[in-house]
């Protein structure tokens, strides 16, 4: 692997995928040369520029931060092809047809450096045919790198070598894609559909067939095949509409032509409803109609009503309530393992859909080893990272139980391959097992357990929770994560911050200080770090006018934040996903933070009619004070800090959080690789602990009345521009009051406790206001912000 070093990357083809790949590579820090065919006219680059511009304007953004687009240089095949000689990796992403790709690779070979890696983003063309006519050196450096769309957000990167690809190229790309691009790399065989598409499309087709047979409405099926099974809300039918039914049909046709020995695929009967949609060119989202269609009629909340295709009549109908025990229980049981075991014990139509489709899935993936992939974890990783499943097929099988999975398969008329039977005969009753500091999987090829590559490098929280749990309450666990470092792991629902988390953090710091630990990480491996403080508790106390209890709760939060700031050992935060409200306040007070690139960070309290009162508003004043230089004009910085809180601004990535002031480039870091932030936060603790000196409070410079006047004008301007309601301005004035240190007659230095008291006073005042109570109630009932 040491012989390859990627500095500059060439991307050929600026279409939807090519531009998206270029943006993700730029976001990862690389120089990118994006080329497409030359346009007629004076500006030969107009086609590539327009394609990239269209990609950059798409929502959600393909870039972590807008200015990262400067890392992409554009050009055309006629004038700039020779520049590919400067590239260490050349990616082909043109039209999905064999002749143009073969022609392009011939041109690439004429200009590439001998050590440059070449790859294709093909989604299904035979890899062996793409290198037809190329030299031995070209073939030895060639590999397919199949990104999923959109490249920034979908983690899966399928790596498919050809026969001649050097092993070191394969190993390098698997590692590079993971470590530098943040992808879940999966090694695939050169078989039609590779891994993810080879499994998902027959599975979708089977679900459609079962729904037709069982007479289940598609909107019920999507709820059962989506959230009930730990999968995205798109389920099966909405996913098909998103993919595009024409695209799905084309890939399925290719699979049926090229996979004649795949009996399970060949035996799925044609769907009358699917053929109806194709015949009428109802391709899903791209045509405005597919399995679902949006109508012009509005519902009670003002949204356009959606009609669903009746699979029996092929007509569109509005959703009607359906009473199924399986559907009801799927909403009531939070734990996925308990929910799945409960659902397969039922016998209504919904449960039958889950059981029969799961039986098909288990049998299908088992039979695909070793045809498309050699490992169970490769298939699980592909399905989870490619389609957002919480559990891959073999992980789900382990949850239901090995023998129960076999019974499901046999009851539905399917079979198991010989390697599954061998597992059963030897009484190896799970595909995965925890072994010390690593995860092992059952290897069908060798017939024994083997370590999953790289699993020893990542902190396995499941192991830690069982073996190294030093303390636990209903909201946190304090874990020994090795090297004399503690971790506070949130376990409350949605990682909501309540008294248990706050007292647990203080207890962990006490333990570290008194028992000789090197430091503390505040972090977890959940999808989201935390959605913030317990709004239900705040609402209950506010409605009951229990202001003394609210004051005590706010004091506890402030004390915890300050404990993180002024402890005798380093405290580092590791965040990912939603990092809202109180979670940001904790992050701000730690010695440092390591944020996963896909972190959405924001002080969102304004939306529920309050202001950050766990030290967040105070901390923004402190950071502003640290930025102030003598002789400079401070008002622009003050307004920027103020607007971040007063507009409840949320970063769309960790990189953007630096611009908003939530992260600080002097202390905080971003990691692109998912679930490595806790490990890197631990490394940060160890680094800081070498020469750590307990911080000393030095006070905060505030601007007093001069700053207040400026911020009041800024708040009124927001209202006049239509960005804020009258009550938004009222809350904004409270925020300004804390940021400026109150009604002080002149700028001066104040203590942090002085600002914390102002912060708490403003919080309690807002909690007594009817419009704040309305906002809290609306958020709790509708999960939406009320701008009253």
Coordinates of N, CA and C in Angstrom, one line a residue, residues 402 406 410 416-427:
X402 N -30.6 -18.6 15.0 CA -30.1 -19.4 13.8 C -31.2 -20.4 13.4
X406 N -33.8 -20.7 10.0 CA -33.9 -21.9 9.1 C -35.3 -22.4 9.0
X410 N -37.6 -22.8 5.5 CA -38.3 -24.0 5.1 C -39.8 -23.8 5.1
X416 N -31.7 -23.9 2.1 CA -30.4 -23.3 2.6 C -29.3 -24.0 1.9
X417 N -28.2 -23.3 1.6 CA -27.0 -23.9 1.0 C -26.3 -24.9 1.9
X418 N -25.3 -25.6 1.4 CA -24.6 -26.6 2.2 C -23.9 -26.0 3.4
X419 N -23.3 -24.8 3.2 CA -22.5 -24.2 4.3 C -23.4 -23.8 5.5
X420 N -24.6 -23.5 5.3 CA -25.5 -23.3 6.4 C -25.8 -24.6 7.1
X421 N -26.0 -25.6 6.3 CA -26.3 -26.9 6.9 C -25.1 -27.4 7.8
X422 N -23.9 -27.1 7.3 CA -22.7 -27.5 8.0 C -22.6 -26.7 9.4
X423 N -23.0 -25.4 9.4 CA -23.1 -24.7 10.6 C -24.0 -25.3 11.6
X424 N -25.2 -25.7 11.1 CA -26.2 -26.3 11.9 C -25.7 -27.7 12.5
X425 N -25.1 -28.4 11.6 CA -24.6 -29.7 12.1 C -23.6 -29.6 13.2
X426 N -22.7 -28.6 13.1 CA -21.7 -28.4 14.1 C -22.1 -27.5 15.3
X427 N -23.4 -27.2 15.3 CA -24.0 -26.4 16.4 C -23.3 -25.0 16.6

